[in-house]
Short mmCIF file of C-alpha atoms in Angstrom, two decimals:
data_model
loop_
_atom_site.label_atom_id
_atom_site.label_comp_id
_atom_site.label_asym_id
_atom_site.label_seq_id
_atom_site.Cartn_x
_atom_site.Cartn_y
_atom_site.Cartn_z
CA MET A 212 0.00 0.00 0.00
CA VAL A 213 1.28 3.46 -0.91
CA ARG A 214 1.68 5.73 2.10
CA ALA A 215 -0.60 8.77 1.85
CA GLY A 216 1.20 11.95 0.92
CA LEU A 217 4.37 10.39 -0.42
CA THR A 218 5.11 11.21 -4.03
CA ALA A 219 8.29 11.16 -6.06
CA GLU A 220 8.31 14.98 -6.05
CA ARG A 221 7.90 15.18 -2.28
CA LEU A 222 10.67 12.61 -1.80
CA VAL A 223 13.04 14.52 -4.10
CA ARG A 224 12.35 17.78 -2.24
CA ALA A 225 12.91 16.06 1.09
CA GLY A 226 16.08 14.54 -0.34
CA ALA A 227 17.26 18.02 -1.34
CA GLU A 228 16.62 19.29 2.19
CA LEU A 229 18.50 16.30 3.56
CA ALA A 230 21.39 17.00 1.19
CA ASP A 231 21.64 20.54 2.56
CA GLU A 232 21.73 19.17 6.10
CA VAL A 233 24.10 16.19 5.79
CA GLY A 234 25.73 16.48 2.36
CA PHE A 235 24.65 15.19 -1.02
CA GLU A 236 26.81 12.06 -0.83
CA GLN A 237 25.00 10.97 2.33
CA VAL A 238 21.56 11.03 0.71
CA THR A 239 20.15 7.55 0.15
CA VAL A 240 16.72 5.99 -0.06
CA SER A 241 17.41 4.47 3.39
CA ALA A 242 18.20 7.88 4.89
CA LEU A 243 15.05 9.30 3.32
CA ALA A 244 12.95 6.43 4.70
CA ARG A 245 14.26 7.22 8.19
CA ARG A 246 13.29 10.87 7.67
CA PHE A 247 9.70 9.86 6.91
CA ASP A 248 9.71 7.06 9.50
CA VAL A 249 8.73 4.47 6.90
CA LYS A 250 10.25 1.24 5.65
CA VAL A 251 12.66 1.55 2.74
CA ALA A 252 10.47 -0.76 0.67
CA SER A 253 7.59 1.72 0.85
CA LEU A 254 9.66 4.31 -1.03
CA TYR A 255 10.43 1.99 -3.92
CA SER A 256 6.93 2.49 -5.31
CA HIS A 257 8.02 6.12 -5.93
CA LEU A 258 11.75 5.79 -6.61
CA LYS A 259 13.75 2.99 -8.24
CA ASN A 260 16.90 3.54 -6.21
CA SER A 261 19.30 6.10 -4.73
CA GLN A 262 20.58 6.95 -8.22
CA GLU A 263 17.11 8.06 -9.28
CA LEU A 264 16.75 10.06 -6.06
CA LYS A 265 20.09 11.79 -6.63
CA THR A 266 19.21 12.49 -10.25
CA GLY A 267 15.95 14.08 -9.10
CA ILE A 268 17.78 16.26 -6.59
CA ALA A 269 20.29 17.30 -9.27
CA LEU A 270 17.49 18.24 -11.67
CA LEU A 271 15.74 20.22 -8.93
CA ALA A 272 18.95 22.08 -8.07
CA LEU A 273 19.67 22.92 -11.71
CA GLU A 274 16.13 24.22 -12.13
CA GLU A 275 16.30 26.34 -8.98
CA LEU A 276 19.66 27.79 -10.01
CA ALA A 277 18.45 28.55 -13.53
CA ASP A 278 15.34 30.29 -12.20
CA ARG A 279 17.39 32.41 -9.81
CA ALA A 280 19.92 33.28 -12.50
CA ALA A 281 17.22 34.28 -14.97
CA ASP A 282 15.64 36.56 -12.37
CA ALA A 283 19.01 38.09 -11.48
CA LEU A 284 19.96 38.72 -15.11
CA ALA A 285 16.73 40.41 -16.15
CA GLY A 286 17.57 43.85 -17.52
CA ARG A 287 21.31 43.55 -16.90
CA ALA A 288 24.26 43.50 -19.27
CA GLY A 289 28.04 43.53 -19.22
CA LYS A 290 29.79 43.61 -15.87
CA ASP A 291 26.51 44.02 -13.99
CA ALA A 292 25.17 40.80 -15.56
CA LEU A 293 28.43 38.95 -14.91
CA GLN A 294 28.38 39.92 -11.23
CA ALA A 295 24.70 39.08 -10.80
CA PHE A 296 25.18 35.68 -12.44
CA ALA A 297 28.25 34.85 -10.35
CA ASN A 298 26.54 35.94 -7.14
CA VAL A 299 23.58 33.65 -7.81
CA TYR A 300 25.90 30.64 -7.82
CA ARG A 301 27.82 31.75 -4.74
CA ASP A 302 24.68 32.62 -2.79
CA TYR A 303 22.96 29.37 -3.75
CA ALA A 304 25.99 27.35 -2.64
CA GLN A 305 25.99 29.11 0.71
CA GLU A 306 22.23 28.71 1.22
CA HIS A 307 21.95 25.17 -0.17
CA PRO A 308 25.34 23.41 0.02
CA GLY A 309 23.95 19.94 -0.66
CA ARG A 310 21.84 21.07 -3.58
CA TYR A 311 24.77 22.99 -5.02
CA GLU A 312 26.81 19.79 -4.85
CA ALA A 313 23.91 17.96 -6.50
CA ALA A 314 23.95 20.41 -9.40
CA ARG A 315 27.39 18.97 -10.25
CA PHE A 316 26.10 15.37 -10.24
CA ARG A 317 26.88 13.55 -13.48
CA LEU A 318 23.59 12.97 -15.30
CA ASP A 319 23.00 10.41 -18.01
CA PRO A 320 22.72 12.01 -21.48
CA GLU A 321 18.93 11.83 -21.58
CA ALA A 322 18.48 13.43 -18.16
CA ALA A 323 21.11 16.06 -18.96
CA ALA A 324 19.35 16.99 -22.20
CA ALA A 325 16.04 17.41 -20.37
CA SER A 326 17.59 19.37 -17.49
CA ALA A 327 17.93 23.10 -16.91
CA GLY A 328 21.63 22.76 -17.70
CA GLY A 329 20.97 24.09 -21.18
CA ARG A 330 19.42 27.23 -19.69
CA HIS A 331 22.60 27.81 -17.68
CA ALA A 332 24.69 27.59 -20.84
CA GLN A 333 22.34 29.92 -22.73
CA MET A 334 22.48 32.52 -19.97
CA THR A 335 26.26 32.33 -19.79
CA ARG A 336 26.51 32.80 -23.54
CA ALA A 337 24.06 35.71 -23.39
CA ILE A 338 26.33 37.42 -20.87
CA LEU A 339 29.33 36.80 -23.11
CA ARG A 340 27.61 38.33 -26.14
CA GLY A 341 27.88 41.59 -24.21
CA TYR A 342 31.66 41.14 -24.41
CA ASP A 343 31.55 40.55 -28.18
CA LEU A 344 33.18 37.12 -28.05
CA THR A 345 32.76 34.73 -30.96
CA GLU A 346 33.49 31.04 -31.22
CA PRO A 347 35.67 29.31 -30.16
CA ASP A 348 36.54 32.07 -27.67
CA GLN A 349 33.01 32.09 -26.31
CA THR A 350 33.26 28.40 -25.41
CA HIS A 351 36.64 28.98 -23.77
CA ALA A 352 35.11 31.83 -21.75
CA VAL A 353 32.11 29.70 -20.69
CA ARG A 354 34.55 27.11 -19.35
CA LEU A 355 36.65 29.76 -17.64
CA LEU A 356 33.67 31.30 -15.86
CA GLY A 357 32.34 27.92 -14.74
CA SER A 358 35.76 26.92 -13.45
CA VAL A 359 36.32 30.15 -11.55
CA PHE A 360 32.83 30.27 -10.03
CA HIS A 361 32.81 26.62 -9.01
CA GLY A 362 36.42 26.63 -7.85
CA TYR A 363 35.98 29.68 -5.67
CA VAL A 364 32.67 28.53 -4.23
CA SER A 365 34.07 25.06 -3.49
CA LEU A 366 37.17 26.41 -1.74
CA GLU A 367 35.13 28.95 0.19
CA SER A 368 32.55 26.40 1.34
CA ALA A 369 35.35 24.12 2.53
CA GLY A 370 36.64 26.96 4.72
CA GLY A 371 39.65 27.63 2.53
CA PHE A 372 39.48 31.41 2.91
CA SER A 373 38.33 31.72 6.51
CA HIS A 374 41.77 31.80 8.13
CA SER A 375 43.37 34.78 6.45
CA ALA A 376 42.85 38.37 5.40
CA PRO A 377 41.52 39.97 3.29
CA ASP A 378 37.89 39.02 3.67
CA SER A 379 36.54 36.49 1.19
CA GLN A 380 33.98 39.00 -0.16
CA GLU A 381 36.78 41.41 -1.05
CA SER A 382 38.58 38.68 -2.98
CA TRP A 383 35.33 37.69 -4.74
CA THR A 384 34.75 41.27 -5.85
CA ARG A 385 38.32 41.59 -7.12
CA ILE A 386 38.06 38.31 -9.00
CA LEU A 387 34.84 39.40 -10.73
CA ASP A 388 36.51 42.72 -11.64
CA ALA A 389 39.44 40.79 -13.11
CA LEU A 390 37.11 38.50 -15.09
CA ASP A 391 35.29 41.52 -16.48
CA ALA A 392 38.59 43.11 -17.54
CA LEU A 393 39.76 39.85 -19.13
CA LEU A 394 36.50 39.39 -21.04
CA ARG A 395 36.64 43.00 -22.33
CA ASN A 396 40.22 42.47 -23.51
CA TRP A 397 40.08 38.81 -24.48
CA PRO A 398 43.44 37.73 -25.88
CA THR A 399 43.55 36.59 -29.48
CA PRO A 400 45.85 33.73 -30.46
#
């Protein structure tokens, strides 16, 4: 018998909350069953396995990030858009560390194609059009921005900047200024 109120969507959302509390790697169907005080078997009518749960959390995180980024970018261009976009990722990682980690989960090609990942790429490329970059430089710049944002956020969330001056926010601002300058003066081969 299916427990009243349990749906795949509710389980994924609860899994996302659990990921923020204990870390994405610790999220399993068993851990979720304990959260709802039900037997693991009762969740298998909604989810196949932990892989499906983690995929659902990843898709949710990508969607939430894309929605926030779209809202932040509305009406912005150039450096203002770059900063807004970067701050969405940093803020999301601070507010939802497990979900942010989930957004980096490797999806199968079908799930990836149906995910909000494409929206992220489109928004990044829209920002870069403001810097007048063409291919292949635009692709190089997309990879650069993703690497810098994710690298900084990952180091910061691990406490890598908490033991020294200057303040992490000051470094973040300087890095975004440097990225803006680089994108405006993109080197040609």
